[in-house]
């Protein structure tokens, strides 16, 4: 938020503007980190191509012909697999990927919160309203299943109890 905006009397609009400014800053950080991640991938891609060229040059020097595009493609795949697996197993890549993922989730949450604030005055169900409804429906379905199980158990016990009662009554009447 600009210094002149800070001079305004704080209200819901200035608060919302400040929140959007924070989101814009987070987006900038996310874009920088994502660009770093893409640059890491780009560097590995150039390594793959360099190693492919070296491999082809070595084969040509040794008199091996490459007369099939599928053989060339297979060579590219094999080299790429080694190089990219090395990247994906590195701590640097893992840390950066975790950071980018965390920033992405944080941004999504902030954007969802802002969307809900904007829709507060509109007669539309928001995500949190629907999440609450889904939870209630889930709980109710769970309760219905439990009650159905209880009824099944009682209905299985009822004929057995009835049969036991009729046997005791028959034996009592015979005596």
GROMACS .gro file of N, CA and C in nm:
model
  525
    1UNK      N    1   0.086  -0.117   0.000
    1UNK     CA    2   0.000   0.000   0.000
    1UNK      C    3   0.091   0.123   0.000
    2UNK      N    4   0.050   0.218  -0.079
    2UNK     CA    5   0.131   0.339  -0.092
    2UNK      C    6   0.124   0.423   0.036
    3UNK      N    7   0.224   0.510   0.058
    3UNK     CA    8   0.223   0.593   0.179
    3UNK      C    9   0.100   0.683   0.187
    4UNK      N   10   0.051   0.732   0.074
    4UNK     CA   11  -0.067   0.819   0.077
    4UNK      C   12  -0.191   0.740   0.119
    5UNK      N   13  -0.195   0.613   0.082
    5UNK     CA   14  -0.310   0.529   0.122
    5UNK      C   15  -0.309   0.504   0.271
    6UNK      N   16  -0.191   0.505   0.331
    6UNK     CA   17  -0.181   0.484   0.475
    6UNK      C   18  -0.234   0.603   0.553
    7UNK      N   19  -0.245   0.717   0.489
    7UNK     CA   20  -0.296   0.836   0.556
    7UNK      C   21  -0.448   0.832   0.570
    8UNK      N   22  -0.513   0.752   0.489
    8UNK     CA   23  -0.658   0.742   0.494
    8UNK      C   24  -0.701   0.676   0.625
    9UNK      N   25  -0.818   0.714   0.669
    9UNK     CA   26  -0.873   0.655   0.791
    9UNK      C   27  -0.897   0.507   0.767
   10UNK      N   28  -0.847   0.423   0.856
   10UNK     CA   29  -0.866   0.280   0.837
   10UNK      C   30  -1.015   0.242   0.839
   11UNK      N   31  -1.055   0.166   0.739
   11UNK     CA   32  -1.191   0.113   0.731
   11UNK      C   33  -1.185  -0.019   0.655
   12UNK      N   34  -1.299  -0.073   0.624
   12UNK     CA   35  -1.300  -0.204   0.557
   12UNK      C   36  -1.236  -0.197   0.419
   13UNK      N   37  -1.247  -0.083   0.351
   13UNK     CA   38  -1.191  -0.071   0.217
   13UNK      C   39  -1.039  -0.061   0.220
   14UNK      N   40  -0.986   0.015   0.315
   14UNK     CA   41  -0.840   0.024   0.325
   14UNK      C   42  -0.781  -0.109   0.371
   15UNK      N   43  -0.854  -0.179   0.456
   15UNK     CA   44  -0.808  -0.309   0.501
   15UNK      C   45  -0.805  -0.408   0.384
   16UNK      N   46  -0.909  -0.407   0.302
   16UNK     CA   47  -0.915  -0.493   0.185
   16UNK      C   48  -0.804  -0.458   0.086
   17UNK      N   49  -0.779  -0.329   0.068
   17UNK     CA   50  -0.672  -0.287  -0.023
   17UNK      C   51  -0.536  -0.334   0.028
   18UNK      N   52  -0.516  -0.328   0.158
   18UNK     CA   53  -0.391  -0.376   0.216
   18UNK      C   54  -0.376  -0.527   0.198
   19UNK      N   55  -0.486  -0.599   0.214
   19UNK     CA   56  -0.483  -0.744   0.196
   19UNK      C   57  -0.449  -0.779   0.051
   20UNK      N   58  -0.508  -0.704  -0.045
   20UNK     CA   59  -0.478  -0.729  -0.186
   20UNK      C   60  -0.333  -0.692  -0.217
   21UNK      N   61  -0.282  -0.590  -0.153
   21UNK     CA   62  -0.140  -0.553  -0.173
   21UNK      C   63  -0.049  -0.665  -0.122
   22UNK      N   64  -0.086  -0.723  -0.008
   22UNK     CA   65  -0.008  -0.836   0.046
   22UNK      C   66  -0.013  -0.954  -0.051
   23UNK      N   67  -0.130  -0.978  -0.107
   23UNK     CA   68  -0.143  -1.088  -0.205
   23UNK      C   69  -0.057  -1.060  -0.327
   24UNK      N   70  -0.056  -0.936  -0.373
   24UNK     CA   71   0.027  -0.900  -0.489
   24UNK      C   72   0.175  -0.923  -0.459
   25UNK      N   73   0.217  -0.890  -0.337
   25UNK     CA   74   0.356  -0.916  -0.299
   25UNK      C   75   0.385  -1.065  -0.296
   26UNK      N   76   0.293  -1.142  -0.242
   26UNK     CA   77   0.311  -1.288  -0.239
   26UNK      C   78   0.316  -1.347  -0.380
   27UNK      N   79   0.235  -1.292  -0.469
   27UNK     CA   80   0.237  -1.338  -0.609
   27UNK      C   81   0.373  -1.311  -0.671
   28UNK      N   82   0.430  -1.194  -0.643
   28UNK     CA   83   0.562  -1.160  -0.696
   28UNK      C   84   0.668  -1.257  -0.645
   29UNK      N   85   0.663  -1.288  -0.516
   29UNK     CA   86   0.758  -1.383  -0.458
   29UNK      C   87   0.739  -1.521  -0.522
   30UNK      N   88   0.612  -1.561  -0.538
   30UNK     CA   89   0.582  -1.690  -0.601
   30UNK      C   90   0.638  -1.696  -0.743
   31UNK      N   91   0.620  -1.590  -0.818
   31UNK     CA   92   0.668  -1.587  -0.957
   31UNK      C   93   0.820  -1.596  -0.963
   32UNK      N   94   0.888  -1.531  -0.870
   32UNK     CA   95   1.034  -1.538  -0.866
   32UNK      C   96   1.080  -1.681  -0.835
   33UNK      N   97   1.019  -1.741  -0.734
   33UNK     CA   98   1.057  -1.878  -0.696
   33UNK      C   99   1.022  -1.977  -0.807
   34UNK      N  100   0.910  -1.956  -0.872
   34UNK     CA  101   0.870  -2.044  -0.982
   34UNK      C  102   0.966  -2.028  -1.100
   35UNK      N  103   1.011  -1.906  -1.125
   35UNK     CA  104   1.109  -1.882  -1.231
   35UNK      C  105   1.241  -1.951  -1.198
   36UNK      N  106   1.281  -1.951  -1.071
   36UNK     CA  107   1.402  -2.022  -1.030
   36UNK      C  108   1.388  -2.172  -1.058
   37UNK      N  109   1.270  -2.224  -1.029
   37UNK     CA  110   1.244  -2.366  -1.053
   37UNK      C  111   1.250  -2.397  -1.203
   38UNK      N  112   1.189  -2.310  -1.283
   38UNK     CA  113   1.193  -2.329  -1.428
   38UNK      C  114   1.335  -2.317  -1.482
   39UNK      N  115   1.413  -2.230  -1.423
   39UNK     CA  116   1.552  -2.214  -1.466
   39UNK      C  117   1.633  -2.340  -1.435
   40UNK      N  118   1.605  -2.401  -1.320
   40UNK     CA  119   1.672  -2.527  -1.287
   40UNK      C  120   1.640  -2.633  -1.393
   41UNK      N  121   1.515  -2.639  -1.434
   41UNK     CA  122   1.474  -2.734  -1.537
   41UNK      C  123   1.542  -2.702  -1.670
   42UNK      N  124   1.549  -2.574  -1.703
   42UNK     CA  125   1.613  -2.531  -1.827
   42UNK      C  126   1.761  -2.571  -1.826
   43UNK      N  127   1.829  -2.550  -1.714
   43UNK     CA  128   1.970  -2.588  -1.705
   43UNK      C  129   1.988  -2.738  -1.728
   44UNK      N  130   1.900  -2.817  -1.671
   44UNK     CA  131   1.909  -2.961  -1.690
   44UNK      C  132   1.881  -2.999  -1.835
   45UNK      N  133   1.788  -2.928  -1.898
   45UNK     CA  134   1.757  -2.954  -2.039
   45UNK      C  135   1.879  -2.927  -2.126
   46UNK      N  136   1.951  -2.821  -2.097
   46UNK     CA  137   2.071  -2.793  -2.177
   46UNK      C  138   2.178  -2.899  -2.151
   47UNK      N  139   2.187  -2.950  -2.029
   47UNK     CA  140   2.280  -3.059  -1.999
   47UNK      C  141   2.245  -3.183  -2.081
   48UNK      N  142   2.115  -3.212  -2.089
   48UNK     CA  143   2.071  -3.329  -2.166
   48UNK      C  144   2.112  -3.313  -2.311
   49UNK      N  145   2.086  -3.197  -2.368
   49UNK     CA  146   2.119  -3.175  -2.509
   49UNK      C  147   2.270  -3.180  -2.531
   50UNK      N  148   2.348  -3.122  -2.440
   50UNK     CA  149   2.493  -3.127  -2.453
   50UNK      C  150   2.544  -3.271  -2.448
   51UNK      N  151   2.491  -3.349  -2.354
   51UNK     CA  152   2.533  -3.489  -2.343
   51UNK      C  153   2.488  -3.570  -2.463
   52UNK      N  154   2.373  -3.537  -2.519
   52UNK     CA  155   2.324  -3.606  -2.639
   52UNK      C  156   2.416  -3.577  -2.756
   53UNK      N  157   2.454  -3.452  -2.772
   53UNK     CA  158   2.545  -3.415  -2.881
   53UNK      C  159   2.679  -3.486  -2.865
   54UNK      N  160   2.732  -3.489  -2.743
   54UNK     CA  161   2.858  -3.559  -2.717
   54UNK      C  162   2.846  -3.707  -2.749
   55UNK      N  163   2.734  -3.768  -2.708
   55UNK     CA  164   2.712  -3.910  -2.734
   55UNK      C  165   2.706  -3.937  -2.883
   56UNK      N  166   2.636  -3.854  -2.956
   56UNK     CA  167   2.625  -3.872  -3.102
   56UNK      C  168   2.762  -3.853  -3.168
   57UNK      N  169   2.836  -3.752  -3.124
   57UNK     CA  170   2.970  -3.727  -3.179
   57UNK      C  171   3.061  -3.847  -3.153
   58UNK      N  172   3.056  -3.902  -3.033
   58UNK     CA  173   3.138  -4.020  -3.001
   58UNK      C  174   3.100  -4.138  -3.089
   59UNK      N  175   2.973  -4.158  -3.109
   59UNK     CA  176   2.927  -4.269  -3.193
   59UNK      C  177   2.971  -4.250  -3.337
   60UNK      N  178   2.963  -4.127  -3.386
   60UNK     CA  179   3.004  -4.099  -3.523
   60UNK      C  180   3.155  -4.119  -3.540
   61UNK      N  181   3.232  -4.078  -3.441
   61UNK     CA  182   3.377  -4.097  -3.446
   61UNK      C  183   3.414  -4.244  -3.444
   62UNK      N  184   3.334  -4.325  -3.377
   62UNK     CA  185   3.359  -4.469  -3.370
   62UNK      C  186   3.297  -4.544  -3.487
   63UNK      N  187   3.236  -4.473  -3.579
   63UNK     CA  188   3.180  -4.535  -3.699
   63UNK      C  189   3.041  -4.592  -3.681
   64UNK      N  190   2.976  -4.562  -3.572
   64UNK     CA  191   2.839  -4.610  -3.549
   64UNK      C  192   2.743  -4.512  -3.616
   65UNK      N  193   2.656  -4.567  -3.701
   65UNK     CA  194   2.557  -4.482  -3.768
   65UNK      C  195   2.430  -4.470  -3.685
   66UNK      N  196   2.373  -4.352  -3.688
   66UNK     CA  197   2.242  -4.332  -3.627
   66UNK      C  198   2.147  -4.310  -3.744
   67UNK      N  199   2.077  -4.415  -3.782
   67UNK     CA  200   1.991  -4.409  -3.899
   67UNK      C  201   1.843  -4.417  -3.864
   68UNK      N  202   1.811  -4.402  -3.737
   68UNK     CA  203   1.672  -4.410  -3.693
   68UNK      C  204   1.643  -4.298  -3.593
   69UNK      N  205   1.535  -4.230  -3.618
   69UNK     CA  206   1.495  -4.124  -3.525
   69UNK      C  207   1.453  -4.183  -3.392
   70UNK      N  208   1.399  -4.304  -3.395
   70UNK     CA  209   1.359  -4.367  -3.268
   70UNK      C  210   1.481  -4.403  -3.184
   71UNK      N  211   1.593  -4.438  -3.247
   71UNK     CA  212   1.716  -4.466  -3.172
   71UNK      C  213   1.769  -4.337  -3.109
   72UNK      N  214   1.761  -4.228  -3.185
   72UNK     CA  215   1.803  -4.098  -3.133
   72UNK      C  216   1.714  -4.056  -3.016
   73UNK      N  217   1.585  -4.078  -3.034
   73UNK     CA  218   1.489  -4.044  -2.929
   73UNK      C  219   1.515  -4.129  -2.803
   74UNK      N  220   1.542  -4.256  -2.822
   74UNK     CA  221   1.571  -4.344  -2.709
   74UNK      C  222   1.696  -4.298  -2.636
   75UNK      N  223   1.797  -4.256  -2.710
   75UNK     CA  224   1.920  -4.203  -2.650
   75UNK      C  225   1.889  -4.078  -2.568
   76UNK      N  226   1.807  -3.990  -2.624
   76UNK     CA  227   1.767  -3.867  -2.553
   76UNK      C  228   1.692  -3.902  -2.425
   77UNK      N  229   1.603  -4.000  -2.433
   77UNK     CA  230   1.527  -4.042  -2.315
   77UNK      C  231   1.619  -4.096  -2.206
   78UNK      N  232   1.713  -4.179  -2.243
   78UNK     CA  233   1.804  -4.239  -2.145
   78UNK      C  234   1.890  -4.133  -2.077
   79UNK      N  235   1.943  -4.041  -2.155
   79UNK     CA  236   2.025  -3.934  -2.097
   79UNK      C  237   1.939  -3.844  -2.009
   80UNK      N  238   1.822  -3.807  -2.061
   80UNK     CA  239   1.730  -3.720  -1.986
   80UNK      C  240   1.688  -3.782  -1.855
   81UNK      N  241   1.663  -3.911  -1.857
   81UNK     CA  242   1.623  -3.981  -1.735
   81UNK      C  243   1.730  -3.968  -1.628
   82UNK      N  244   1.853  -3.989  -1.664
   82UNK     CA  245   1.963  -3.980  -1.567
   82UNK      C  246   1.977  -3.837  -1.514
   83UNK      N  247   1.974  -3.740  -1.604
   83UNK     CA  248   1.998  -3.601  -1.564
   83UNK      C  249   1.883  -3.549  -1.478
   84UNK      N  250   1.760  -3.577  -1.519
   84UNK     CA  251   1.646  -3.524  -1.443
   84UNK      C  252   1.630  -3.594  -1.308
   85UNK      N  253   1.657  -3.723  -1.303
   85UNK     CA  254   1.649  -3.793  -1.174
   85UNK      C  255   1.752  -3.734  -1.078
   86UNK      N  256   1.870  -3.703  -1.130
   86UNK     CA  257   1.973  -3.640  -1.047
   86UNK      C  258   1.922  -3.506  -0.992
   87UNK      N  259   1.855  -3.429  -1.077
   87UNK     CA  260   1.798  -3.301  -1.033
   87UNK      C  261   1.690  -3.323  -0.928
   88UNK      N  262   1.597  -3.412  -0.956
   88UNK     CA  263   1.482  -3.432  -0.867
   88UNK      C  264   1.524  -3.488  -0.732
   89UNK      N  265   1.637  -3.556  -0.726
   89UNK     CA  266   1.685  -3.611  -0.599
   89UNK      C  267   1.770  -3.511  -0.520
   90UNK      N  268   1.800  -3.396  -0.580
   90UNK     CA  269   1.885  -3.299  -0.512
   90UNK      C  270   1.808  -3.225  -0.403
   91UNK      N  271   1.879  -3.187  -0.298
   91UNK     CA  272   1.818  -3.113  -0.187
   91UNK      C  273   1.773  -2.975  -0.232
   92UNK      N  274   1.853  -2.912  -0.317
   92UNK     CA  275   1.820  -2.778  -0.364
   92UNK      C  276   1.686  -2.776  -0.437
   93UNK      N  277   1.665  -2.874  -0.526
   93UNK     CA  278   1.539  -2.882  -0.600
   93UNK      C  279   1.423  -2.911  -0.506
   94UNK      N  280   1.444  -3.005  -0.415
   94UNK     CA  281   1.337  -3.042  -0.321
   94UNK      C  282   1.294  -2.924  -0.235
   95UNK      N  283   1.392  -2.849  -0.184
   95UNK     CA  284   1.360  -2.733  -0.101
   95UNK      C  285   1.285  -2.628  -0.181
   96UNK      N  286   1.332  -2.602  -0.303
   96UNK     CA  287   1.267  -2.500  -0.386
   96UNK      C  288   1.126  -2.544  -0.425
   97UNK      N  289   1.111  -2.671  -0.459
   97UNK     CA  290   0.978  -2.722  -0.497
   97UNK      C  291   0.882  -2.715  -0.379
   98UNK      N  292   0.930  -2.748  -0.260
   98UNK     CA  293   0.846  -2.739  -0.140
   98UNK      C  294   0.806  -2.595  -0.114
   99UNK      N  295   0.900  -2.504  -0.132
   99UNK     CA  296   0.871  -2.362  -0.110
   99UNK      C  297   0.769  -2.310  -0.211
  100UNK      N  298   0.785  -2.348  -0.338
  100UNK     CA  299   0.690  -2.306  -0.442
  100UNK      C  300   0.552  -2.363  -0.414
  101UNK      N  301   0.546  -2.489  -0.376
  101UNK     CA  302   0.417  -2.552  -0.345
  101UNK      C  303   0.349  -2.485  -0.226
  102UNK      N  304   0.427  -2.454  -0.122
  102UNK     CA  305   0.371  -2.388  -0.003
  102UNK      C  306   0.319  -2.249  -0.039
  103UNK      N  307   0.396  -2.176  -0.120
  103UNK     CA  308   0.351  -2.042  -0.163
  103UNK      C  309   0.223  -2.052  -0.245
  104UNK      N  310   0.217  -2.151  -0.331
  104UNK     CA  311   0.100  -2.168  -0.416
  104UNK      C  312  -0.025  -2.195  -0.331
  105UNK      N  313  -0.011  -2.283  -0.234
  105UNK     CA  314  -0.125  -2.314  -0.147
  105UNK      C  315  -0.166  -2.192  -0.064
  106UNK      N  316  -0.067  -2.119  -0.015
  106UNK     CA  317  -0.095  -1.999   0.064
  106UNK      C  318  -0.168  -1.895  -0.021
  107UNK      N  319  -0.123  -1.876  -0.144
  107UNK     CA  320  -0.189  -1.781  -0.233
  107UNK      C  321  -0.332  -1.823  -0.263
  108UNK      N  322  -0.351  -1.950  -0.287
  108UNK     CA  323  -0.486  -1.998  -0.317
  108UNK      C  324  -0.580  -1.973  -0.199
  109UNK      N  325  -0.529  -2.000  -0.079
  109UNK     CA  326  -0.611  -1.978   0.042
  109UNK      C  327  -0.645  -1.830   0.056
  110UNK      N  328  -0.546  -1.742   0.036
  110UNK     CA  329  -0.570  -1.598   0.047
  110UNK      C  330  -0.670  -1.551  -0.058
  111UNK      N  331  -0.657  -1.602  -0.180
  111UNK     CA  332  -0.749  -1.562  -0.287
  111UNK      C  333  -0.891  -1.613  -0.258
  112UNK      N  334  -0.901  -1.733  -0.206
  112UNK     CA  335  -1.034  -1.786  -0.170
  112UNK      C  336  -1.098  -1.702  -0.060
  113UNK      N  337  -1.018  -1.661   0.037
  113UNK     CA  338  -1.071  -1.576   0.146
  113UNK      C  339  -1.121  -1.443   0.090
  114UNK      N  340  -1.045  -1.384  -0.001
  114UNK     CA  341  -1.087  -1.257  -0.061
  114UNK      C  342  -1.214  -1.275  -0.144
  115UNK      N  343  -1.222  -1.385  -0.216
  115UNK     CA  344  -1.342  -1.412  -0.295
  115UNK      C  345  -1.464  -1.427  -0.205
  116UNK      N  346  -1.447  -1.495  -0.093
  116UNK     CA  347  -1.558  -1.509   0.001
  116UNK      C  348  -1.600  -1.373   0.058
  117UNK      N  349  -1.503  -1.289   0.088
  117UNK     CA  350  -1.536  -1.154   0.139
  117UNK      C  351  -1.613  -1.075   0.035
  118UNK      N  352  -1.572  -1.089  -0.091
  118UNK     CA  353  -1.640  -1.015  -0.197
  118UNK      C  354  -1.782  -1.066  -0.218
  119UNK      N  355  -1.803  -1.195  -0.196
  119UNK     CA  356  -1.935  -1.255  -0.218
  119UNK      C  357  -2.024  -1.252  -0.093
  120UNK      N  358  -1.973  -1.192   0.014
  120UNK     CA  359  -2.049  -1.191   0.140
  120UNK      C  360  -2.186  -1.125   0.125
  121UNK      N  361  -2.196  -1.020   0.048
  121UNK     CA  362  -2.324  -0.950   0.033
  121UNK      C  363  -2.412  -1.007  -0.076
  122UNK      N  364  -2.361  -1.104  -0.151
  122UNK     CA  365  -2.436  -1.163  -0.262
  122UNK      C  366  -2.499  -1.294  -0.213
  123UNK      N  367  -2.624  -1.318  -0.249
  123UNK     CA  368  -2.689  -1.441  -0.202
  123UNK      C  369  -2.641  -1.565  -0.277
  124UNK      N  370  -2.513  -1.597  -0.258
  124UNK     CA  371  -2.451  -1.712  -0.323
  124UNK      C  372  -2.379  -1.794  -0.215
  125UNK      N  373  -2.387  -1.923  -0.229
  125UNK     CA  374  -2.317  -2.009  -0.132
  125UNK      C  375  -2.166  -1.999  -0.157
  126UNK      N  376  -2.093  -1.976  -0.051
  126UNK     CA  377  -1.947  -1.966  -0.062
  126UNK      C  378  -1.885  -2.102  -0.037
  127UNK      N  379  -1.756  -2.111  -0.061
  127UNK     CA  380  -1.685  -2.238  -0.043
  127UNK      C  381  -1.696  -2.286   0.101
  128UNK      N  382  -1.679  -2.196   0.197
  128UNK     CA  383  -1.686  -2.239   0.337
  128UNK      C  384  -1.828  -2.286   0.372
  129UNK      N  385  -1.930  -2.221   0.314
  129UNK     CA  386  -2.068  -2.267   0.336
  129UNK      C  387  -2.086  -2.409   0.283
  130UNK      N  388  -2.035  -2.432   0.161
  130UNK     CA  389  -2.049  -2.564   0.100
  130UNK      C  390  -1.966  -2.668   0.175
  131UNK      N  391  -1.848  -2.630   0.221
  131UNK     CA  392  -1.766  -2.723   0.300
  131UNK      C  393  -1.840  -2.764   0.427
  132UNK      N  394  -1.905  -2.668   0.490
  132UNK     CA  395  -1.981  -2.698   0.611
  132UNK      C  396  -2.098  -2.791   0.579
  133UNK      N  397  -2.166  -2.766   0.467
  133UNK     CA  398  -2.278  -2.853   0.427
  133UNK      C  399  -2.230  -2.994   0.397
  134UNK      N  400  -2.117  -3.005   0.327
  134UNK     CA  401  -2.063  -3.137   0.296
  134UNK      C  402  -2.032  -3.214   0.424
  135UNK      N  403  -1.979  -3.144   0.523
  135UNK     CA  404  -1.946  -3.210   0.650
  135UNK      C  405  -2.073  -3.259   0.719
  136UNK      N  406  -2.176  -3.176   0.719
  136UNK     CA  407  -2.303  -3.215   0.782
  136UNK      C  408  -2.363  -3.335   0.709
  137UNK      N  409  -2.359  -3.331   0.576
  137UNK     CA  410  -2.413  -3.443   0.498
  137UNK      C  411  -2.335  -3.571   0.527
  138UNK      N  412  -2.204  -3.559   0.533
  138UNK     CA  413  -2.120  -3.675   0.563
  138UNK      C  414  -2.155  -3.734   0.699
  139UNK      N  415  -2.167  -3.646   0.799
  139UNK     CA  416  -2.201  -3.692   0.934
  139UNK      C  417  -2.338  -3.759   0.937
  140UNK      N  418  -2.435  -3.701   0.866
  140UNK     CA  419  -2.569  -3.759   0.862
  140UNK      C  420  -2.569  -3.896   0.794
  141UNK      N  421  -2.495  -3.907   0.683
  141UNK     CA  422  -2.488  -4.036   0.615
  141UNK      C  423  -2.423  -4.140   0.704
  142UNK      N  424  -2.323  -4.100   0.777
  142UNK     CA  425  -2.254  -4.190   0.869
  142UNK      C  426  -2.352  -4.238   0.977
  143UNK      N  427  -2.431  -4.146   1.029
  143UNK     CA  428  -2.529  -4.181   1.133
  143UNK      C  429  -2.636  -4.274   1.077
  144UNK      N  430  -2.682  -4.249   0.954
  144UNK     CA  431  -2.783  -4.335   0.892
  144UNK      C  432  -2.728  -4.477   0.875
  145UNK      N  433  -2.602  -4.488   0.831
  145UNK     CA  434  -2.542  -4.621   0.815
  145UNK      C  435  -2.536  -4.694   0.949
  146UNK      N  436  -2.501  -4.623   1.055
  146UNK     CA  437  -2.496  -4.685   1.188
  146UNK      C  438  -2.635  -4.731   1.232
  147UNK      N  439  -2.735  -4.648   1.207
  147UNK     CA  440  -2.871  -4.686   1.244
  147UNK      C  441  -2.920  -4.806   1.163
  148UNK      N  442  -2.884  -4.808   1.033
  148UNK     CA  443  -2.923  -4.922   0.950
  148UNK      C  444  -2.858  -5.050   1.000
  149UNK      N  445  -2.734  -5.042   1.041
  149UNK     CA  446  -2.665  -5.159   1.095
  149UNK      C  447  -2.734  -5.206   1.222
  150UNK      N  448  -2.773  -5.109   1.308
  150UNK     CA  449  -2.842  -5.146   1.431
  150UNK      C  450  -2.975  -5.214   1.400
  151UNK      N  451  -3.049  -5.164   1.300
  151UNK     CA  452  -3.175  -5.226   1.262
  151UNK      C  453  -3.153  -5.365   1.204
  152UNK      N  454  -3.048  -5.382   1.124
  152UNK     CA  455  -3.017  -5.514   1.069
  152UNK      C  456  -2.987  -5.613   1.180
  153UNK      N  457  -2.911  -5.570   1.278
  153UNK     CA  458  -2.876  -5.658   1.391
  153UNK      C  459  -3.001  -5.694   1.469
  154UNK      N  460  -3.087  -5.596   1.493
  154UNK     CA  461  -3.211  -5.623   1.568
  154UNK      C  462  -3.304  -5.715   1.489
  155UNK      N  463  -3.311  -5.695   1.357
  155UNK     CA  464  -3.400  -5.780   1.277
  155UNK      C  465  -3.345  -5.922   1.267
  156UNK      N  466  -3.214  -5.939   1.272
  156UNK     CA  467  -3.157  -6.074   1.274
  156UNK      C  468  -3.179  -6.140   1.409
  157UNK      N  469  -3.175  -6.062   1.515
  157UNK     CA  470  -3.194  -6.116   1.650
  157UNK      C  471  -3.341  -6.150   1.676
  158UNK      N  472  -3.433  -6.074   1.616
  158UNK     CA  473  -3.576  -6.094   1.641
  158UNK      C  474  -3.623  -6.234   1.600
  159UNK      N  475  -3.593  -6.283   1.478
  159UNK     CA  476  -3.638  -6.420   1.444
  159UNK      C  477  -3.573  -6.526   1.532
  160UNK      N  478  -3.450  -6.506   1.569
  160UNK     CA  479  -3.382  -6.603   1.656
  160UNK      C  480  -3.447  -6.604   1.794
  161UNK      N  481  -3.480  -6.489   1.845
  161UNK     CA  482  -3.545  -6.479   1.976
  161UNK      C  483  -3.685  -6.538   1.968
  162UNK      N  484  -3.753  -6.515   1.856
  162UNK     CA  485  -3.888  -6.568   1.837
  162UNK      C  486  -3.885  -6.720   1.832
  163UNK      N  487  -3.786  -6.774   1.763
  163UNK     CA  488  -3.772  -6.920   1.753
  163UNK      C  489  -3.740  -6.979   1.889
  164UNK      N  490  -3.655  -6.915   1.964
  164UNK     CA  491  -3.620  -6.964   2.098
  164UNK      C  492  -3.741  -6.959   2.190
  165UNK      N  493  -3.820  -6.852   2.179
  165UNK     CA  494  -3.940  -6.838   2.261
  165UNK      C  495  -4.042  -6.944   2.225
  166UNK      N  496  -4.060  -6.971   2.097
  166UNK     CA  497  -4.160  -7.072   2.056
  166UNK      C  498  -4.116  -7.212   2.100
  167UNK      N  499  -3.986  -7.239   2.101
  167UNK     CA  500  -3.939  -7.371   2.147
  167UNK      C  501  -3.966  -7.386   2.296
  168UNK      N  502  -3.941  -7.281   2.372
  168UNK     CA  503  -3.965  -7.291   2.518
  168UNK      C  504  -4.113  -7.302   2.547
  169UNK      N  505  -4.195  -7.234   2.468
  169UNK     CA  506  -4.340  -7.244   2.491
  169UNK      C  507  -4.390  -7.383   2.452
  170UNK      N  508  -4.338  -7.441   2.348
  170UNK     CA  509  -4.379  -7.575   2.306
  170UNK      C  510  -4.337  -7.679   2.411
  171UNK      N  511  -4.219  -7.665   2.462
  171UNK     CA  512  -4.174  -7.761   2.563
  171UNK      C  513  -4.251  -7.743   2.693
  172UNK      N  514  -4.289  -7.619   2.724
  172UNK     CA  515  -4.365  -7.593   2.846
  172UNK      C  516  -4.507  -7.649   2.831
  173UNK      N  517  -4.567  -7.640   2.714
  173UNK     CA  518  -4.701  -7.693   2.693
  173UNK      C  519  -4.704  -7.843   2.691
  174UNK      N  520  -4.598  -7.909   2.649
  174UNK     CA  521  -4.590  -8.057   2.647
  174UNK      C  522  -4.581  -8.111   2.788
  175UNK      N  523  -4.528  -8.039   2.879
  175UNK     CA  524  -4.510  -8.088   3.016
  175UNK      C  525  -4.639  -8.082   3.083
   0.00000   0.00000   0.00000
